[in-house]
């Protein structure tokens, strides 16, 4: 409301600026829909839960650098495990095709964090990582790739999968007869 | 990266349950093995002050020296200390602790971890703690007091700055130990009879 009021006070001084924001804005309605589509084409929530778990574990082991240095980097495994969990979570979101491998690796690291990183960030971070990786593992394609309007995903035309064709039996038949 | 032709998908509940069953079983196994003192868990806590108490600590390889910790500039915890904190660094190479209790104050509630209270003591290796308060009844064997902190050799890899007062001993026994710690680094604990809970009071 307050933004509307300020635009109202500016209105008399600059009448041309008034009508522009009130007009229909297709881009503004488009954006949440595109984000929703982007979310649905990858194990987004699983990756996000994993990312939170890794971050929580990292927070519990985080120490100022001088404290780490005065005993040497013996505790570096405690940092490494949550950092790799967070990398795995980001990769699950950005390269969804590899979700199975990434989910298995992060699940194992989540279990390892119990031993290396403050009992898995005092249990909470370990649970989040395990639940997130199970969600990424359980993610399944529901619709065929690029159902409907291909322009939705913004791929260049040459990357679009070709429409399925009926198998051309005749050609195979000819080859078999040639071979025989 | 994301330009593979991917369709929309969703989480399959059956697969989710299967995945959770597998990882949950593995996690439960780990927790049980740790609570039996078979597996060792590693701790490094920093930033939050936490309390460690134990009825008895028996250790071999003991060092103690002072260090100056700098707080972050304009830290709200600085108070009238000028942002500097004198801490006692205690290092024990291998230690056995009976009735160990650790608690972290989370503001209102405390996360409390107890272990070693059922006959089997907690064992810790390379325990290095920065504390501002250590109390207890201590007895040492072969103690060397007043040694320069940079020449300590009872705990491998742990040394102080040159010119700092330090002491070290071959063995140490502390009863009714109480420490107020700011950091524990690279300590590996075998937590027999582990119990973890949120409670209004700490140790």
PDB file of N, CA, C and O in Angstrom, chain A residues 120-175:
ATOM      1  N   UNK A 120      27.030 -35.919  13.645  1.00  0.00           N
ATOM      2  CA  UNK A 120      26.149 -35.485  12.574  1.00  0.00           C
ATOM      3  C   UNK A 120      25.458 -34.172  12.882  1.00  0.00           C
ATOM      4  O   UNK A 120      24.260 -34.022  12.679  1.00  0.00           O
ATOM      5  N   UNK A 121      26.266 -33.173  13.318  1.00  0.00           N
ATOM      6  CA  UNK A 121      25.654 -31.893  13.684  1.00  0.00           C
ATOM      7  C   UNK A 121      24.620 -32.074  14.782  1.00  0.00           C
ATOM      8  O   UNK A 121      23.520 -31.525  14.701  1.00  0.00           O
ATOM      9  N   UNK A 122      24.966 -32.865  15.802  1.00  0.00           N
ATOM     10  CA  UNK A 122      24.046 -33.211  16.889  1.00  0.00           C
ATOM     11  C   UNK A 122      22.728 -33.731  16.322  1.00  0.00           C
ATOM     12  O   UNK A 122      21.644 -33.197  16.596  1.00  0.00           O
ATOM     13  N   UNK A 123      22.834 -34.755  15.496  1.00  0.00           N
ATOM     14  CA  UNK A 123      21.743 -35.552  14.938  1.00  0.00           C
ATOM     15  C   UNK A 123      20.940 -34.812  13.860  1.00  0.00           C
ATOM     16  O   UNK A 123      20.677 -35.365  12.790  1.00  0.00           O
ATOM     17  N   UNK A 124      20.617 -33.547  14.091  1.00  0.00           N
ATOM     18  CA  UNK A 124      19.696 -32.842  13.201  1.00  0.00           C
ATOM     19  C   UNK A 124      20.190 -32.813  11.748  1.00  0.00           C
ATOM     20  O   UNK A 124      19.460 -33.178  10.822  1.00  0.00           O
ATOM     21  N   UNK A 125      21.442 -32.415  11.560  1.00  0.00           N
ATOM     22  CA  UNK A 125      21.972 -32.312  10.204  1.00  0.00           C
ATOM     23  C   UNK A 125      22.022 -33.666   9.518  1.00  0.00           C
ATOM     24  O   UNK A 125      21.754 -33.774   8.320  1.00  0.00           O
ATOM     25  N   UNK A 126      22.352 -34.702  10.285  1.00  0.00           N
ATOM     26  CA  UNK A 126      22.399 -36.034   9.697  1.00  0.00           C
ATOM     27  C   UNK A 126      21.003 -36.457   9.230  1.00  0.00           C
ATOM     28  O   UNK A 126      20.844 -36.970   8.120  1.00  0.00           O
ATOM     29  N   UNK A 127      19.983 -36.207  10.057  1.00  0.00           N
ATOM     30  CA  UNK A 127      18.621 -36.592   9.673  1.00  0.00           C
ATOM     31  C   UNK A 127      18.190 -35.842   8.415  1.00  0.00           C
ATOM     32  O   UNK A 127      17.626 -36.437   7.491  1.00  0.00           O
ATOM     33  N   UNK A 128      18.450 -34.536   8.357  1.00  0.00           N
ATOM     34  CA  UNK A 128      18.062 -33.763   7.175  1.00  0.00           C
ATOM     35  C   UNK A 128      18.749 -34.310   5.931  1.00  0.00           C
ATOM     36  O   UNK A 128      18.128 -34.467   4.874  1.00  0.00           O
ATOM     37  N   UNK A 129      20.049 -34.617   6.049  1.00  0.00           N
ATOM     38  CA  UNK A 129      20.784 -35.131   4.893  1.00  0.00           C
ATOM     39  C   UNK A 129      20.207 -36.466   4.442  1.00  0.00           C
ATOM     40  O   UNK A 129      20.031 -36.698   3.238  1.00  0.00           O
ATOM     41  N   UNK A 130      19.903 -37.347   5.399  1.00  0.00           N
ATOM     42  CA  UNK A 130      19.373 -38.665   5.022  1.00  0.00           C
ATOM     43  C   UNK A 130      17.999 -38.540   4.381  1.00  0.00           C
ATOM     44  O   UNK A 130      17.714 -39.182   3.367  1.00  0.00           O
ATOM     45  N   UNK A 131      17.130 -37.681   4.947  1.00  0.00           N
ATOM     46  CA  UNK A 131      15.798 -37.508   4.364  1.00  0.00           C
ATOM     47  C   UNK A 131      15.903 -36.888   2.973  1.00  0.00           C
ATOM     48  O   UNK A 131      15.265 -37.334   2.012  1.00  0.00           O
ATOM     49  N   UNK A 132      16.759 -35.864   2.835  1.00  0.00           N
ATOM     50  CA  UNK A 132      16.925 -35.205   1.540  1.00  0.00           C
ATOM     51  C   UNK A 132      17.450 -36.163   0.479  1.00  0.00           C
ATOM     52  O   UNK A 132      16.976 -36.169  -0.648  1.00  0.00           O
ATOM     53  N   UNK A 133      18.428 -36.977   0.851  1.00  0.00           N
ATOM     54  CA  UNK A 133      18.982 -37.887  -0.155  1.00  0.00           C
ATOM     55  C   UNK A 133      17.964 -38.970  -0.502  1.00  0.00           C
ATOM     56  O   UNK A 133      17.891 -39.390  -1.659  1.00  0.00           O
ATOM     57  N   UNK A 134      17.151 -39.399   0.462  1.00  0.00           N
ATOM     58  CA  UNK A 134      16.107 -40.372   0.138  1.00  0.00           C
ATOM     59  C   UNK A 134      15.075 -39.753  -0.797  1.00  0.00           C
ATOM     60  O   UNK A 134      14.553 -40.422  -1.703  1.00  0.00           O
ATOM     61  N   UNK A 135      14.790 -38.447  -0.615  1.00  0.00           N
ATOM     62  CA  UNK A 135      13.832 -37.776  -1.514  1.00  0.00           C
ATOM     63  C   UNK A 135      14.392 -37.671  -2.924  1.00  0.00           C
ATOM     64  O   UNK A 135      13.665 -37.840  -3.910  1.00  0.00           O
ATOM     65  N   UNK A 136      15.713 -37.383  -3.029  1.00  0.00           N
ATOM     66  CA  UNK A 136      16.317 -37.312  -4.358  1.00  0.00           C
ATOM     67  C   UNK A 136      16.356 -38.692  -4.997  1.00  0.00           C
ATOM     68  O   UNK A 136      16.122 -38.853  -6.196  1.00  0.00           O
ATOM     69  N   UNK A 137      16.605 -39.709  -4.167  1.00  0.00           N
ATOM     70  CA  UNK A 137      16.656 -41.084  -4.658  1.00  0.00           C
ATOM     71  C   UNK A 137      15.278 -41.514  -5.160  1.00  0.00           C
ATOM     72  O   UNK A 137      15.154 -42.226  -6.153  1.00  0.00           O
ATOM     73  N   UNK A 138      14.225 -41.049  -4.489  1.00  0.00           N
ATOM     74  CA  UNK A 138      12.872 -41.505  -4.811  1.00  0.00           C
ATOM     75  C   UNK A 138      12.231 -40.686  -5.922  1.00  0.00           C
ATOM     76  O   UNK A 138      11.112 -40.973  -6.323  1.00  0.00           O
ATOM     77  N   UNK A 139      12.927 -39.678  -6.419  1.00  0.00           N
ATOM     78  CA  UNK A 139      12.338 -38.811  -7.435  1.00  0.00           C
ATOM     79  C   UNK A 139      12.234 -39.545  -8.759  1.00  0.00           C
ATOM     80  O   UNK A 139      13.196 -40.169  -9.210  1.00  0.00           O
ATOM     81  N   UNK A 140      11.050 -39.482  -9.376  1.00  0.00           N
ATOM     82  CA  UNK A 140      10.801 -40.224 -10.619  1.00  0.00           C
ATOM     83  C   UNK A 140      10.214 -39.292 -11.654  1.00  0.00           C
ATOM     84  O   UNK A 140       9.407 -38.424 -11.325  1.00  0.00           O
ATOM     85  N   UNK A 141      10.597 -39.507 -12.897  1.00  0.00           N
ATOM     86  CA  UNK A 141       9.966 -38.771 -13.993  1.00  0.00           C
ATOM     87  C   UNK A 141       8.506 -39.213 -14.090  1.00  0.00           C
ATOM     88  O   UNK A 141       8.214 -40.397 -14.066  1.00  0.00           O
ATOM     89  N   UNK A 142       7.629 -38.226 -14.226  1.00  0.00           N
ATOM     90  CA  UNK A 142       6.219 -38.569 -14.329  1.00  0.00           C
ATOM     91  C   UNK A 142       5.737 -38.357 -15.761  1.00  0.00           C
ATOM     92  O   UNK A 142       5.013 -39.157 -16.309  1.00  0.00           O
ATOM     93  N   UNK A 143       6.128 -37.251 -16.367  1.00  0.00           N
ATOM     94  CA  UNK A 143       5.693 -36.965 -17.732  1.00  0.00           C
ATOM     95  C   UNK A 143       6.847 -37.216 -18.685  1.00  0.00           C
ATOM     96  O   UNK A 143       8.005 -37.228 -18.284  1.00  0.00           O
ATOM     97  N   UNK A 144       6.509 -37.415 -19.939  1.00  0.00           N
ATOM     98  CA  UNK A 144       7.546 -37.600 -20.942  1.00  0.00           C
ATOM     99  C   UNK A 144       8.326 -36.302 -21.066  1.00  0.00           C
ATOM    100  O   UNK A 144       7.798 -35.223 -20.808  1.00  0.00           O
ATOM    101  N   UNK A 145       9.601 -36.383 -21.433  1.00  0.00           N
ATOM    102  CA  UNK A 145      10.377 -35.163 -21.610  1.00  0.00           C
ATOM    103  C   UNK A 145       9.729 -34.224 -22.610  1.00  0.00           C
ATOM    104  O   UNK A 145       9.233 -34.657 -23.647  1.00  0.00           O
ATOM    105  N   UNK A 146       9.700 -32.952 -22.273  1.00  0.00           N
ATOM    106  CA  UNK A 146       9.198 -31.890 -23.134  1.00  0.00           C
ATOM    107  C   UNK A 146       7.794 -32.194 -23.629  1.00  0.00           C
ATOM    108  O   UNK A 146       7.526 -32.163 -24.833  1.00  0.00           O
ATOM    109  N   UNK A 147       6.915 -32.550 -22.684  1.00  0.00           N
ATOM    110  CA  UNK A 147       5.516 -32.706 -23.057  1.00  0.00           C
ATOM    111  C   UNK A 147       4.935 -31.324 -23.308  1.00  0.00           C
ATOM    112  O   UNK A 147       5.272 -30.372 -22.623  1.00  0.00           O
ATOM    113  N   UNK A 148       4.055 -31.229 -24.291  1.00  0.00           N
ATOM    114  CA  UNK A 148       3.421 -29.948 -24.569  1.00  0.00           C
ATOM    115  C   UNK A 148       4.353 -29.035 -25.344  1.00  0.00           C
ATOM    116  O   UNK A 148       5.030 -29.453 -26.273  1.00  0.00           O
ATOM    117  N   UNK A 149       4.393 -27.778 -24.901  1.00  0.00           N
ATOM    118  CA  UNK A 149       5.105 -26.756 -25.655  1.00  0.00           C
ATOM    119  C   UNK A 149       6.602 -26.844 -25.400  1.00  0.00           C
ATOM    120  O   UNK A 149       7.059 -26.613 -24.282  1.00  0.00           O
ATOM    121  N   UNK A 150       7.402 -27.172 -26.400  1.00  0.00           N
ATOM    122  CA  UNK A 150       8.843 -27.296 -26.184  1.00  0.00           C
ATOM    123  C   UNK A 150       9.488 -25.962 -25.811  1.00  0.00           C
ATOM    124  O   UNK A 150      10.520 -25.951 -25.135  1.00  0.00           O
ATOM    125  N   UNK A 151       8.871 -24.868 -26.201  1.00  0.00           N
ATOM    126  CA  UNK A 151       9.466 -23.558 -25.918  1.00  0.00           C
ATOM    127  C   UNK A 151       9.531 -23.293 -24.424  1.00  0.00           C
ATOM    128  O   UNK A 151      10.320 -22.477 -23.968  1.00  0.00           O
ATOM    129  N   UNK A 152       8.724 -24.049 -23.630  1.00  0.00           N
ATOM    130  CA  UNK A 152       8.721 -23.872 -22.180  1.00  0.00           C
ATOM    131  C   UNK A 152      10.106 -23.985 -21.584  1.00  0.00           C
ATOM    132  O   UNK A 152      10.476 -23.256 -20.688  1.00  0.00           O
ATOM    133  N   UNK A 153      10.868 -24.955 -22.045  1.00  0.00           N
ATOM    134  CA  UNK A 153      12.164 -25.216 -21.425  1.00  0.00           C
ATOM    135  C   UNK A 153      13.257 -24.356 -22.030  1.00  0.00           C
ATOM    136  O   UNK A 153      14.363 -24.333 -21.514  1.00  0.00           O
ATOM    137  N   UNK A 154      12.952 -23.685 -23.114  1.00  0.00           N
ATOM    138  CA  UNK A 154      13.919 -22.770 -23.676  1.00  0.00           C
ATOM    139  C   UNK A 154      15.102 -23.448 -24.343  1.00  0.00           C
ATOM    140  O   UNK A 154      16.186 -22.896 -24.394  1.00  0.00           O
ATOM    141  N   UNK A 155      14.902 -24.669 -24.846  1.00  0.00           N
ATOM    142  CA  UNK A 155      16.012 -25.322 -25.528  1.00  0.00           C
ATOM    143  C   UNK A 155      16.097 -24.811 -26.958  1.00  0.00           C
ATOM    144  O   UNK A 155      15.086 -24.536 -27.585  1.00  0.00           O
ATOM    145  N   UNK A 156      17.306 -24.751 -27.522  1.00  0.00           N
ATOM    146  CA  UNK A 156      17.417 -24.474 -28.945  1.00  0.00           C
ATOM    147  C   UNK A 156      16.792 -25.616 -29.741  1.00  0.00           C
ATOM    148  O   UNK A 156      16.755 -26.757 -29.266  1.00  0.00           O
ATOM    149  N   UNK A 157      16.310 -25.319 -30.942  1.00  0.00           N
ATOM    150  CA  UNK A 157      15.555 -26.304 -31.702  1.00  0.00           C
ATOM    151  C   UNK A 157      16.354 -27.566 -31.995  1.00  0.00           C
ATOM    152  O   UNK A 157      15.814 -28.664 -31.969  1.00  0.00           O
ATOM    153  N   UNK A 158      17.668 -27.398 -32.240  1.00  0.00           N
ATOM    154  CA  UNK A 158      18.431 -28.581 -32.621  1.00  0.00           C
ATOM    155  C   UNK A 158      18.592 -29.555 -31.461  1.00  0.00           C
ATOM    156  O   UNK A 158      18.944 -30.721 -31.666  1.00  0.00           O
ATOM    157  N   UNK A 159      18.324 -29.083 -30.205  1.00  0.00           N
ATOM    158  CA  UNK A 159      18.444 -29.994 -29.068  1.00  0.00           C
ATOM    159  C   UNK A 159      17.139 -30.722 -28.763  1.00  0.00           C
ATOM    160  O   UNK A 159      17.113 -31.580 -27.902  1.00  0.00           O
ATOM    161  N   UNK A 160      16.058 -30.348 -29.429  1.00  0.00           N
ATOM    162  CA  UNK A 160      14.785 -31.000 -29.151  1.00  0.00           C
ATOM    163  C   UNK A 160      14.852 -32.457 -29.587  1.00  0.00           C
ATOM    164  O   UNK A 160      15.394 -32.770 -30.638  1.00  0.00           O
ATOM    165  N   UNK A 161      14.338 -33.354 -28.747  1.00  0.00           N
ATOM    166  CA  UNK A 161      14.317 -34.753 -29.184  1.00  0.00           C
ATOM    167  C   UNK A 161      13.394 -34.908 -30.389  1.00  0.00           C
ATOM    168  O   UNK A 161      12.362 -34.240 -30.469  1.00  0.00           O
ATOM    169  N   UNK A 162      13.787 -35.770 -31.322  1.00  0.00           N
ATOM    170  CA  UNK A 162      12.957 -35.959 -32.511  1.00  0.00           C
ATOM    171  C   UNK A 162      11.694 -36.707 -32.116  1.00  0.00           C
ATOM    172  O   UNK A 162      11.729 -37.546 -31.214  1.00  0.00           O
ATOM    173  N   UNK A 163      10.579 -36.402 -32.788  1.00  0.00           N
ATOM    174  CA  UNK A 163       9.349 -37.144 -32.496  1.00  0.00           C
ATOM    175  C   UNK A 163       9.527 -38.620 -32.826  1.00  0.00           C
ATOM    176  O   UNK A 163      10.246 -38.974 -33.756  1.00  0.00           O
ATOM    177  N   UNK A 164       8.886 -39.455 -32.009  1.00  0.00           N
ATOM    178  CA  UNK A 164       9.052 -40.895 -32.221  1.00  0.00           C
ATOM    179  C   UNK A 164       8.431 -41.315 -33.539  1.00  0.00           C
ATOM    180  O   UNK A 164       7.371 -40.837 -33.927  1.00  0.00           O
ATOM    181  N   UNK A 165       9.120 -42.217 -34.216  1.00  0.00           N
ATOM    182  CA  UNK A 165       8.608 -42.727 -35.487  1.00  0.00           C
ATOM    183  C   UNK A 165       8.216 -44.180 -35.336  1.00  0.00           C
ATOM    184  O   UNK A 165       8.728 -44.886 -34.465  1.00  0.00           O
ATOM    185  N   UNK A 166       7.341 -44.603 -36.202  1.00  0.00           N
ATOM    186  CA  UNK A 166       7.033 -46.029 -36.268  1.00  0.00           C
ATOM    187  C   UNK A 166       8.271 -46.742 -36.782  1.00  0.00           C
ATOM    188  O   UNK A 166       8.945 -46.242 -37.688  1.00  0.00           O
ATOM    189  N   UNK A 167       8.629 -47.870 -36.199  1.00  0.00           N
ATOM    190  CA  UNK A 167       9.770 -48.596 -36.737  1.00  0.00           C
ATOM    191  C   UNK A 167       9.507 -49.022 -38.178  1.00  0.00           C
ATOM    192  O   UNK A 167       8.414 -49.525 -38.501  1.00  0.00           O
ATOM    193  N   UNK A 168      10.458 -48.768 -39.046  1.00  0.00           N
ATOM    194  CA  UNK A 168      10.256 -49.077 -40.465  1.00  0.00           C
ATOM    195  C   UNK A 168      10.755 -50.484 -40.741  1.00  0.00           C
ATOM    196  O   UNK A 168      11.933 -50.739 -40.942  1.00  0.00           O
ATOM    197  N   UNK A 169       9.798 -51.397 -40.681  1.00  0.00           N
ATOM    198  CA  UNK A 169      10.154 -52.810 -40.760  1.00  0.00           C
ATOM    199  C   UNK A 169      10.739 -53.170 -42.124  1.00  0.00           C
ATOM    200  O   UNK A 169      11.619 -54.004 -42.224  1.00  0.00           O
ATOM    201  N   UNK A 170      10.221 -52.483 -43.136  1.00  0.00           N
ATOM    202  CA  UNK A 170      10.642 -52.818 -44.492  1.00  0.00           C
ATOM    203  C   UNK A 170      12.145 -52.720 -44.668  1.00  0.00           C
ATOM    204  O   UNK A 170      12.788 -53.597 -45.243  1.00  0.00           O
ATOM    205  N   UNK A 171      12.705 -51.654 -44.121  1.00  0.00           N
ATOM    206  CA  UNK A 171      14.131 -51.437 -44.311  1.00  0.00           C
ATOM    207  C   UNK A 171      14.948 -52.565 -43.676  1.00  0.00           C
ATOM    208  O   UNK A 171      15.927 -53.043 -44.215  1.00  0.00           O
ATOM    209  N   UNK A 172      14.502 -52.973 -42.444  1.00  0.00           N
ATOM    210  CA  UNK A 172      15.219 -54.063 -41.785  1.00  0.00           C
ATOM    211  C   UNK A 172      15.140 -55.332 -42.622  1.00  0.00           C
ATOM    212  O   UNK A 172      16.124 -56.055 -42.747  1.00  0.00           O
ATOM    213  N   UNK A 173      13.922 -55.534 -43.173  1.00  0.00           N
ATOM    214  CA  UNK A 173      13.732 -56.720 -43.999  1.00  0.00           C
ATOM    215  C   UNK A 173      14.710 -56.734 -45.162  1.00  0.00           C
ATOM    216  O   UNK A 173      15.356 -57.752 -45.450  1.00  0.00           O
ATOM    217  N   UNK A 174      14.879 -55.546 -45.810  1.00  0.00           N
ATOM    218  CA  UNK A 174      15.794 -55.482 -46.950  1.00  0.00           C
ATOM    219  C   UNK A 174      17.217 -55.832 -46.537  1.00  0.00           C
ATOM    220  O   UNK A 174      17.906 -56.595 -47.197  1.00  0.00           O
ATOM    221  N   UNK A 175      17.626 -55.246 -45.337  1.00  0.00           N
ATOM    222  CA  UNK A 175      19.006 -55.498 -44.904  1.00  0.00           C
ATOM    223  C   UNK A 175      19.239 -56.978 -44.652  1.00  0.00           C
ATOM    224  O   UNK A 175      20.282 -57.518 -44.975  1.00  0.00           O
TER     225      UNK A 175
END
